Coordinates of C-alpha atoms (C1' of nucleotides) in Angstrom, one line a residue:
Chain A
M1 CA 111.4 94.3 138.1
K2 CA 112.6 95.1 134.7
R3 CA 110.5 94.6 131.7
V4 CA 111.4 91.8 129.4
K5 CA 110.5 91.7 125.7
I6 CA 108.4 88.8 124.5
K7 CA 111.0 87.8 121.8
D8 CA 113.5 87.3 124.6
I9 CA 111.0 85.2 126.6
L10 CA 110.1 83.0 123.8
Q11 CA 113.8 82.5 122.7
K12 CA 115.6 82.3 125.9
G13 CA 113.1 82.3 128.7
E14 CA 113.4 79.5 131.3
P15 CA 110.6 77.9 133.3
G16 CA 110.7 79.5 136.8
N17 CA 111.8 83.0 135.7
E18 CA 110.0 86.0 137.3
V19 CA 109.3 88.6 134.6
V20 CA 107.3 91.7 133.7
V21 CA 106.0 91.9 130.1
K22 CA 104.1 94.8 128.5
G23 CA 102.1 94.5 125.4
W24 CA 98.8 94.5 123.5
V25 CA 96.1 91.8 123.8
R26 CA 95.6 90.0 120.5
T27 CA 92.8 87.6 121.8
K28 CA 91.5 86.4 125.2
R29 CA 89.7 83.2 125.5
G30 CA 89.1 80.6 128.2
S31 CA 86.6 79.0 130.5
K32 CA 85.1 79.6 133.9
N33 CA 88.4 79.1 135.9
V34 CA 91.1 80.1 133.6
N35 CA 91.7 82.7 130.9
F36 CA 94.3 82.8 128.1
I37 CA 95.6 86.1 126.9
A38 CA 97.6 86.2 123.7
L39 CA 99.9 89.2 124.3
N40 CA 102.1 90.8 121.6
D41 CA 104.7 93.5 122.1
G42 CA 106.0 93.9 118.6
S43 CA 109.3 92.5 119.3
I44 CA 108.5 89.3 117.4
I45 CA 105.5 88.0 115.5
H46 CA 104.6 85.4 118.0
N47 CA 102.4 86.0 121.1
L48 CA 103.1 85.1 124.7
Q49 CA 100.4 83.0 126.2
V50 CA 99.5 84.7 129.6
V51 CA 97.6 82.3 131.8
V52 CA 95.1 84.0 134.3
D53 CA 93.5 82.1 137.1
V54 CA 90.1 83.9 137.2
D55 CA 89.7 83.4 140.9
N56 CA 92.7 85.7 141.6
F57 CA 91.6 88.7 139.7
D58 CA 88.8 91.3 139.7
D59 CA 85.9 90.6 137.3
S60 CA 85.9 94.1 136.2
L61 CA 89.6 94.0 135.4
L62 CA 89.1 90.8 133.2
R63 CA 86.2 92.3 131.5
D64 CA 88.4 95.2 130.4
I65 CA 91.0 92.9 128.9
N66 CA 89.7 93.1 125.3
T67 CA 91.5 92.8 121.9
G68 CA 93.7 95.8 121.6
A69 CA 94.0 96.6 125.3
A70 CA 97.6 97.3 126.6
L71 CA 98.7 95.4 129.7
S72 CA 101.5 95.1 132.1
V73 CA 101.7 91.7 133.4
S74 CA 104.1 90.2 136.0
G75 CA 104.4 86.5 136.7
K76 CA 106.4 83.3 136.5
L77 CA 107.3 81.5 133.3
A78 CA 106.3 77.9 133.1
E79 CA 106.4 75.1 130.6
S80 CA 103.1 75.2 128.8
A81 CA 100.5 72.6 129.4
G82 CA 98.9 73.4 126.1
S83 CA 100.2 72.1 122.9
G84 CA 100.4 75.4 120.9
Q85 CA 103.5 76.8 122.6
A86 CA 106.5 75.7 124.6
I87 CA 106.5 78.4 127.2
E88 CA 103.9 80.5 128.9
M89 CA 103.6 82.9 131.7
I90 CA 101.4 82.4 134.9
A91 CA 100.1 85.8 135.6
E92 CA 100.6 87.1 139.2
K93 CA 99.8 90.8 138.7
V94 CA 97.9 92.3 135.8
E95 CA 97.7 96.0 135.2
L96 CA 95.5 97.6 132.6
L97 CA 97.6 100.3 131.0
G98 CA 95.1 101.3 128.4
G99 CA 91.7 99.8 127.5
A100 CA 90.3 99.4 124.0
D101 CA 86.5 99.6 123.8
P102 CA 85.6 96.5 121.8
D103 CA 82.6 98.4 120.2
K104 CA 85.0 100.8 118.8
F105 CA 88.4 99.4 118.3
P106 CA 88.4 98.3 114.5
I107 CA 90.9 95.6 114.7
Q108 CA 89.1 92.5 116.0
P109 CA 90.4 88.9 116.1
K110 CA 89.0 88.0 112.6
R111 CA 90.2 88.3 109.1
H112 CA 90.3 91.8 107.8
T113 CA 90.9 92.8 104.2
L114 CA 94.1 94.8 103.3
E115 CA 91.8 97.5 101.9
F116 CA 90.1 98.0 105.2
L117 CA 93.3 98.0 107.2
R118 CA 94.7 100.5 104.6
E119 CA 92.0 102.8 105.7
N120 CA 93.0 102.2 109.2
A121 CA 96.6 102.5 108.6
H122 CA 97.2 104.0 112.0
L123 CA 96.2 100.9 113.6
R124 CA 97.3 98.2 111.2
F125 CA 100.6 97.9 112.8
R126 CA 98.7 95.9 115.4
T127 CA 98.1 93.1 113.0
N128 CA 100.5 90.2 112.4
T129 CA 100.8 90.9 108.7
F130 CA 101.7 94.5 109.0
S131 CA 103.9 94.1 112.1
A132 CA 105.8 91.4 110.0
V133 CA 106.0 93.8 107.0
F134 CA 107.4 96.6 108.9
R135 CA 109.9 94.5 110.8
V136 CA 111.0 93.2 107.5
R137 CA 111.2 96.8 106.2
H138 CA 113.4 97.9 108.9
A139 CA 115.7 95.0 108.5
M140 CA 116.1 95.7 104.8
A141 CA 116.9 99.4 105.5
F142 CA 119.6 98.3 107.9
A143 CA 120.8 95.7 105.5
V144 CA 121.2 98.4 102.7
H145 CA 123.4 100.5 105.0
K146 CA 125.3 97.5 106.0
F147 CA 126.0 96.4 102.4
F148 CA 127.4 99.7 101.3
N149 CA 129.2 100.5 104.6
E150 CA 131.1 97.1 104.2
K151 CA 132.0 98.1 100.6
G152 CA 133.5 101.4 101.6
F153 CA 130.6 103.5 100.1
N154 CA 129.7 106.9 101.7
Y155 CA 126.2 107.7 102.6
L156 CA 125.5 111.0 100.9
H157 CA 122.5 113.1 101.9
T158 CA 121.4 114.7 98.8
P159 CA 118.9 117.7 99.0
I160 CA 115.1 117.0 99.3
I161 CA 114.3 120.5 97.9
T162 CA 115.9 121.2 94.5
A163 CA 115.8 123.8 91.8
S164 CA 116.8 121.4 89.0
D165 CA 114.1 120.1 86.8
A166 CA 116.5 118.6 84.5
E167 CA 116.4 114.8 84.9
G168 CA 113.0 114.6 83.5
A169 CA 112.3 111.8 85.8
G170 CA 108.6 112.9 86.3
Q171 CA 106.3 115.7 87.4
M172 CA 107.5 117.6 90.4
F173 CA 105.7 118.9 93.5
R174 CA 106.3 122.6 93.8
V175 CA 107.9 124.0 97.0
S176 CA 106.8 127.6 97.7
T177 CA 106.1 130.0 100.5
L178 CA 104.3 132.5 98.0
D179 CA 100.6 133.2 98.6
A180 CA 98.8 130.6 96.6
K181 CA 95.8 132.9 96.1
N182 CA 97.5 136.0 95.2
P183 CA 101.2 135.4 94.1
P184 CA 103.5 138.2 93.0
L185 CA 103.6 138.4 89.2
T186 CA 106.2 139.5 86.7
D187 CA 105.6 142.1 84.0
E188 CA 104.7 139.2 81.6
G189 CA 102.0 138.0 84.0
E190 CA 103.9 134.9 85.2
V191 CA 104.5 133.9 88.8
D192 CA 107.6 135.8 90.1
Y193 CA 109.6 133.2 91.7
T194 CA 112.5 135.7 92.4
Q195 CA 110.2 136.7 95.4
D196 CA 109.8 133.2 96.6
F197 CA 111.7 131.8 99.5
F198 CA 114.7 130.7 97.5
G199 CA 114.5 133.3 95.0
K200 CA 113.7 130.8 92.2
A201 CA 111.2 128.0 91.5
T202 CA 111.9 124.9 93.7
N203 CA 110.6 121.5 93.9
L204 CA 110.8 118.3 95.9
T205 CA 113.4 116.0 94.5
V206 CA 112.7 113.3 92.0
S207 CA 116.1 111.8 92.2
G208 CA 119.4 112.4 94.0
Q209 CA 121.4 111.1 91.1
L210 CA 122.9 114.2 89.7
E211 CA 124.1 115.3 93.1
G212 CA 125.1 111.8 93.8
E213 CA 127.4 111.9 90.8
L214 CA 129.1 115.0 92.2
G215 CA 129.9 113.2 95.4
A216 CA 131.1 109.9 93.7
L217 CA 133.5 111.9 91.5
A218 CA 135.4 112.8 94.5
L219 CA 134.6 110.1 97.2
G220 CA 134.8 107.4 94.8
E221 CA 131.6 105.5 95.9
I222 CA 128.6 107.0 97.4
Y223 CA 124.9 106.0 98.0
T224 CA 121.8 107.9 98.9
F225 CA 118.8 106.6 100.7
G226 CA 116.0 109.0 101.1
P227 CA 112.5 110.1 100.2
T228 CA 111.8 110.8 96.6
F229 CA 108.6 112.5 95.3
R230 CA 106.8 112.2 91.9
A231 CA 103.7 114.2 91.3
E232 CA 102.5 111.6 88.6
N233 CA 98.9 110.7 88.5
S234 CA 99.8 107.0 88.8
N235 CA 97.2 104.6 90.3
T236 CA 98.8 101.3 90.4
T237 CA 100.0 98.8 92.8
R238 CA 103.5 99.7 92.2
H239 CA 103.6 103.6 92.4
L240 CA 103.7 106.1 95.2
A241 CA 103.9 109.9 95.2
E242 CA 106.3 109.7 98.0
F243 CA 108.7 106.7 98.1
W244 CA 112.2 105.8 99.4
M245 CA 115.0 105.4 96.8
I246 CA 118.5 104.1 97.1
E247 CA 120.9 105.4 94.5
P248 CA 124.6 104.3 94.6
E249 CA 126.9 106.1 92.3
M250 CA 130.4 104.8 91.6
A251 CA 133.4 106.3 89.9
F252 CA 135.5 104.1 87.7
Y253 CA 132.6 101.7 87.3
D254 CA 131.5 100.6 83.7
L255 CA 128.2 99.1 82.9
K256 CA 129.3 95.5 83.8
D257 CA 130.7 96.7 87.2
N258 CA 127.4 98.3 87.6
M259 CA 125.4 95.2 86.9
D260 CA 127.7 93.1 89.1
L261 CA 127.1 95.5 91.9
A262 CA 123.2 95.6 91.4
E263 CA 123.1 91.8 91.5
E264 CA 125.3 91.4 94.4
F265 CA 123.4 94.1 96.2
L266 CA 120.0 92.6 95.7
K267 CA 121.2 89.1 96.7
S268 CA 122.7 90.5 99.8
L269 CA 119.5 92.0 100.8
I270 CA 117.7 88.8 100.2
K271 CA 120.2 86.8 102.1
Y272 CA 120.0 89.2 105.0
A273 CA 116.1 88.7 105.1
L274 CA 116.4 85.0 105.0
D275 CA 119.1 85.0 107.7
N276 CA 117.4 87.6 110.0
C277 CA 113.7 87.6 109.4
M278 CA 112.7 84.0 109.1
D279 CA 109.8 84.2 111.6
D280 CA 108.2 87.0 109.8
L281 CA 108.9 85.6 106.3
Q282 CA 107.3 82.2 107.3
F283 CA 104.2 84.1 108.5
L284 CA 104.1 86.1 105.2
A285 CA 104.6 82.9 103.2
G286 CA 101.7 81.3 105.0
R287 CA 99.5 84.4 104.3
L288 CA 100.5 84.4 100.7
K289 CA 99.6 80.7 100.3
Q290 CA 96.3 81.3 101.9
E291 CA 95.7 84.2 99.5
E292 CA 96.9 82.2 96.5
K293 CA 94.2 79.5 97.1
S294 CA 91.6 81.6 95.7
K295 CA 93.4 82.3 92.4
P296 CA 93.3 80.0 89.5
Q297 CA 96.1 77.4 89.3
N298 CA 98.0 79.0 86.6
Q299 CA 98.2 82.4 88.3
R300 CA 99.7 81.1 91.5
S301 CA 103.2 82.1 92.3
M302 CA 106.1 80.1 94.0
D303 CA 106.2 79.8 97.8
L304 CA 107.7 83.1 99.1
I305 CA 110.7 81.5 100.7
E306 CA 111.4 79.2 97.9
K307 CA 111.2 82.3 95.5
L308 CA 113.7 84.3 97.6
E309 CA 116.0 81.3 97.6
F310 CA 115.7 80.8 93.9
V311 CA 116.7 84.4 93.3
L312 CA 119.5 84.2 95.7
N313 CA 121.0 81.0 94.1
N314 CA 120.7 81.7 90.4
N315 CA 122.5 84.2 88.2
F316 CA 120.5 87.0 86.8
I317 CA 120.1 86.7 83.0
R318 CA 121.9 89.5 81.1
I319 CA 120.8 90.4 77.7
T320 CA 120.7 93.5 75.4
Y321 CA 117.6 95.4 74.5
S322 CA 118.2 94.2 70.8
E323 CA 118.4 90.6 71.9
A324 CA 115.1 91.0 74.0
I325 CA 113.3 92.4 70.9
D326 CA 114.5 89.3 68.9
I327 CA 113.3 87.0 71.6
L328 CA 109.9 88.8 71.7
I329 CA 109.5 88.8 67.9
N330 CA 110.1 84.9 67.9
S331 CA 107.7 84.2 70.8
K332 CA 104.4 82.5 70.8
P333 CA 102.4 85.4 72.0
Y334 CA 103.9 87.7 69.4
K335 CA 103.1 85.2 66.5
K336 CA 99.6 84.7 67.9
K337 CA 99.2 88.5 68.0
K338 CA 98.6 88.2 71.8
F339 CA 100.6 91.4 72.6
Q340 CA 98.6 94.5 72.9
F341 CA 101.5 96.8 71.9
P342 CA 103.8 96.7 69.0
V343 CA 107.3 95.0 69.2
E344 CA 110.1 96.6 67.0
W345 CA 113.5 97.9 67.6
G346 CA 113.2 101.4 69.0
V347 CA 110.1 101.2 70.9
D348 CA 110.0 101.0 74.7
L349 CA 109.2 97.8 76.2
Q350 CA 105.6 97.5 77.7
S351 CA 105.0 95.6 80.9
E352 CA 103.3 92.9 78.9
H353 CA 106.7 92.4 77.2
E354 CA 108.8 92.6 80.3
R355 CA 106.6 90.1 82.1
Y356 CA 106.8 87.6 79.1
L357 CA 110.7 87.8 79.2
V358 CA 110.9 87.5 83.1
E359 CA 107.9 85.2 84.0
K360 CA 107.7 83.1 80.9
H361 CA 110.8 83.0 78.7
F362 CA 113.5 83.1 81.4
N363 CA 111.6 82.5 84.5
C364 CA 114.3 84.4 86.3
P365 CA 115.4 88.0 87.2
V366 CA 116.6 89.7 84.0
I367 CA 118.9 92.6 83.3
L368 CA 118.3 94.3 80.1
T369 CA 121.1 96.7 78.8
D370 CA 121.9 98.9 75.9
Y371 CA 118.6 100.5 75.1
P372 CA 117.9 102.8 72.2
K373 CA 119.2 106.3 73.2
D374 CA 115.9 108.0 72.2
I375 CA 113.9 106.3 75.1
K376 CA 116.5 107.0 77.7
A377 CA 117.8 109.9 79.7
F378 CA 120.4 112.4 78.3
Y379 CA 123.1 111.5 80.9
M380 CA 123.6 107.9 79.8
K381 CA 126.7 106.7 78.2
Q382 CA 126.5 106.8 74.3
N383 CA 127.7 103.5 72.8
A384 CA 130.0 103.3 69.9
D385 CA 127.1 102.1 67.6
G386 CA 125.6 105.6 67.8
K387 CA 122.2 104.1 68.5
T388 CA 122.2 102.8 71.9
V389 CA 123.2 103.9 75.4
G390 CA 124.6 102.0 78.3
A391 CA 121.5 101.6 80.3
M392 CA 120.5 98.7 82.5
D393 CA 117.2 97.9 84.0
V394 CA 116.8 95.0 86.4
L395 CA 113.4 93.3 85.9
F396 CA 111.8 91.1 88.7
P397 CA 108.8 88.7 88.4
Q398 CA 105.6 90.5 89.4
I399 CA 107.3 93.7 90.3
G400 CA 108.7 94.7 86.8
E401 CA 111.5 97.3 87.1
I402 CA 113.1 97.1 90.4
I403 CA 116.3 98.8 89.3
G404 CA 117.0 101.3 86.7
G405 CA 120.5 102.5 86.1
S406 CA 123.2 103.3 83.5
Q407 CA 126.9 104.1 83.0
R408 CA 127.0 107.9 82.8
E409 CA 128.3 109.8 79.7
E410 CA 131.7 111.3 80.9
S411 CA 132.6 113.3 77.7
L412 CA 131.6 116.8 78.0
E413 CA 131.2 117.2 74.4
K414 CA 129.0 114.3 73.9
L415 CA 127.0 115.3 76.8
E416 CA 126.4 118.8 75.8
T417 CA 125.3 117.6 72.2
R418 CA 122.8 115.2 73.7
M419 CA 121.5 117.9 76.1
K420 CA 120.9 120.3 73.2
E421 CA 119.1 117.5 71.2
M422 CA 116.9 116.8 74.1
N423 CA 116.3 120.3 75.2
V424 CA 117.9 120.0 78.6
P425 CA 118.9 123.5 79.8
A426 CA 122.6 123.3 79.9
K427 CA 122.9 126.6 81.6
E428 CA 121.1 125.7 84.7
M429 CA 123.2 122.5 84.8
D430 CA 126.5 124.1 84.7
W431 CA 127.4 122.8 88.1
Y432 CA 126.7 119.2 86.8
L433 CA 128.8 119.7 83.6
D434 CA 131.7 120.9 85.7
T435 CA 132.3 117.3 86.7
R436 CA 133.0 116.6 83.0
R437 CA 135.2 119.7 82.7
F438 CA 137.5 118.8 85.5
G439 CA 138.9 115.3 86.0
S440 CA 136.2 113.5 84.3
V441 CA 136.2 109.8 84.6
E442 CA 133.9 106.8 83.7
H443 CA 131.2 106.2 86.3
S444 CA 128.0 104.5 86.8
G445 CA 125.1 104.1 89.1
F446 CA 121.4 103.0 89.5
G447 CA 118.3 103.5 91.6
L448 CA 116.4 101.0 93.5
G449 CA 112.9 101.6 94.5
F450 CA 112.9 100.6 98.3
E451 CA 109.2 99.8 98.5
R452 CA 109.4 97.6 95.4
L453 CA 112.2 95.7 97.1
I454 CA 109.9 95.2 100.2
L455 CA 107.0 94.0 97.9
F456 CA 109.4 91.3 96.5
I457 CA 110.8 90.3 100.0
T458 CA 107.4 90.2 101.7
G459 CA 105.3 89.0 98.9
M460 CA 102.7 91.6 99.4
G461 CA 100.9 92.7 96.3
N462 CA 100.2 96.4 96.8
I463 CA 103.0 99.0 97.4
R464 CA 100.5 100.9 99.6
D465 CA 100.8 98.0 102.1
V466 CA 104.7 98.2 102.5
I467 CA 105.0 101.8 103.5
A468 CA 103.5 103.1 106.8
F469 CA 101.4 106.0 105.5
P470 CA 101.1 105.8 101.7
R471 CA 100.8 109.1 99.7
T472 CA 99.0 108.6 96.3
P473 CA 96.9 110.6 94.3
K474 CA 93.8 111.8 96.4
N475 CA 95.3 110.2 99.4
A476 CA 97.5 111.9 102.1
E477 CA 95.7 110.7 105.3
F478 CA 97.5 110.4 108.6
Chain B
rU1 C1' 94.5 110.1 83.0
rC2 C1' 92.0 105.8 80.3
rC3 C1' 89.3 100.9 80.5
rC4 C1' 86.9 97.3 83.8
rU5 C1' 84.6 96.5 88.5
rA6 C1' 82.5 97.4 93.4
rG7 C1' 80.2 100.3 97.4
rU8 C1' 74.1 96.8 101.8
rA9 C1' 75.2 95.9 110.0
rG10 C1' 81.8 97.2 113.2
rC11 C1' 84.1 93.5 109.3
rU12 C1' 83.2 89.9 105.0
rC13 C1' 79.3 89.2 101.9
rA14 C1' 74.1 87.3 100.0
rG15 C1' 69.8 89.8 98.4
rU16 C1' 65.9 86.2 92.2
rU17 C1' 62.6 89.0 86.2
rG18 C1' 62.0 96.0 90.4
rG19 C1' 57.0 93.9 94.6
rU20 C1' 55.0 93.3 101.9
rU21 C1' 58.7 93.6 107.8
rA22 C1' 66.5 93.8 104.1
rG23 C1' 69.4 88.3 105.5
rA24 C1' 74.0 85.2 106.9
rG25 C1' 78.9 84.4 108.8
rC26 C1' 82.5 86.5 111.6
rG27 C1' 83.2 90.4 115.4
rG28 C1' 80.6 92.8 119.9
rC29 C1' 77.4 92.1 124.3
rG30 C1' 75.1 88.5 128.0
rG31 C1' 75.3 83.4 129.7
rA32 C1' 77.4 78.2 129.9
rC33 C1' 81.9 75.4 130.0
rU34 C1' 88.3 72.2 134.6
rG35 C1' 93.9 74.6 129.7
rU36 C1' 92.1 77.4 125.6
rU37 C1' 95.0 78.0 120.4
rA38 C1' 91.1 83.2 115.4
rA39 C1' 88.4 77.9 121.6
rU40 C1' 83.5 75.8 121.6
rC41 C1' 78.0 75.9 122.7
rC42 C1' 73.3 78.8 123.7
rG43 C1' 71.1 83.5 123.5
rU44 C1' 71.0 88.8 121.9
rA45 C1' 71.6 93.7 119.9
rG46 C1' 73.0 96.0 115.5
rG47 C1' 71.1 98.8 108.9
rU48 C1' 69.4 106.8 106.1
rC49 C1' 71.5 99.9 101.1
rG50 C1' 78.3 105.5 99.0
rU51 C1' 76.0 110.8 97.7
rA52 C1' 72.7 113.7 94.7
rG53 C1' 69.1 113.6 91.1
rG54 C1' 65.8 110.7 87.8
rU55 C1' 62.3 106.7 85.7
rU56 C1' 58.1 103.9 88.1
rC57 C1' 51.9 102.6 91.3
rA58 C1' 56.5 100.7 93.7
rA59 C1' 64.0 101.1 93.7
rG60 C1' 69.0 97.8 97.7
rU61 C1' 67.7 96.2 92.5
rC62 C1' 66.9 100.4 86.4
rC63 C1' 69.1 105.3 84.4
rU64 C1' 72.5 109.8 85.0
rA65 C1' 76.2 112.5 87.4
rC66 C1' 79.7 112.7 91.4
rC67 C1' 82.6 110.6 95.5
rU68 C1' 85.5 106.5 97.3
rG69 C1' 87.9 101.5 97.0
rG70 C1' 89.9 97.5 94.0
rG71 C1' 92.0 95.4 89.3
rG72 C1' 94.4 96.5 84.7
rA73 C1' 97.0 100.1 81.3
rG74 C1' 100.1 104.4 80.8
rC75 C1' 104.2 107.2 83.3
rC76 C1' 108.2 105.0 86.3
rA77 C1' 111.6 103.3 91.1

RNA sequence: UCCCUAGUAGCUCAGUUGGUUAGAGCGGCGGACUGUUAAUCCGUAGGUCGUAGGUUCAAGUCCUACCUGGGGAGCCA
């Protein structure tokens, strides 16, 4: 008999069907005559209730059916006599595929903290919460490709190993095959990277953008979706040393087109989750509600599904950096001196300011544009005012910056001037500047932190809980 | 990296102004129970109190350093 997934049984199974299921035991309970096994195979958040008539099975077999054990069960589907489920399975043959010693298996049928499960990241997929998170994560990855594919974008694989250190997006991880203890040295006593594997110093990528621009200025629209590495000593709930980023780059797009795309993209992802992951989202919403109960009233957030629907159904607020500064200066917390950091035109906004705008003033996702040029990267489009650049940051409640992007400067002259001012080595970037030398056109792009998106969709609070095996300072387990 | 905070049973925690033998709930194990829903009821085992020093007649409790976790900040996606 062919194995049937529990998802199919729960959605399409008919009483009387003979089936085989394979999965892992979540709990076993029951009385002298009958046992109930909640079996889960990862295909859906719900368990299949397997009913075991104790008289028909070996005592020792039943004893070994503990939480975490893997079983193959064949039997007949039946309408459930209990009230918790519509359909269940009457076991005829039970095979223990792999036991799980209850003294040693750490995931027991009780509430565990996320911190404990994080330390057991290799087993946390076995829990409802994490199986839901990772099914949603998969669905979102698929939805990213679906969105861009339907729009005619090309998925471009930009390099993971790169020699360019030009974007200044953060500290980089060195990639080298030199002997760390005893590297070859130059006459000046510096490490001689000409003898290294690539003949020069190389690092893990912090962004595929620059290479992405090269693709966009020929293919029209491209996007990247791959791992990204930042060797920053960041210890927060929103940062990882290894994370996944999506970076679309589009020729002939100005800043407004860029914003339109970012908003449409985020909404299409949210819609995909609502349309395809409702079971998991409902579970996660319930989990969140439970967690929120312990918080003071004023810190509680909206129901997860309501929040997703709210973002889907409302336009993002679009304001300039300068307008944001005005709003902040006229705000209550500013007047009462509640902000810790100063607010004046020219400073970068702190997260307390962003949170005020998004969570208090507008209570809605916000796109901030046209930042002062001195706090943004060299490649951004210089505005006519001479002071600002065509940057855009999409700010989400709780998460903060979920997207950062800009229109790119297409004028060779302006770009070279800016690079000189900001000490970006133009010589090493000659390949990048060639796009401005030959057939340069206006173009734009942005970067979306994939894990930050998953935080928002799942309502999880810590970025380490939405990636399978988080890499953070002092942590590269598993 | 900075600030705050925590580390006691497998897990979640309690442990009074320092004072005999360190507790509970959950989980585990044994038993009971005619269909249970994280079942219920009875019983039972389980601890180098994060590590290393120090103060003291006496340290889970006080002090110092380190390690690890959590929250916040910075950096950013």
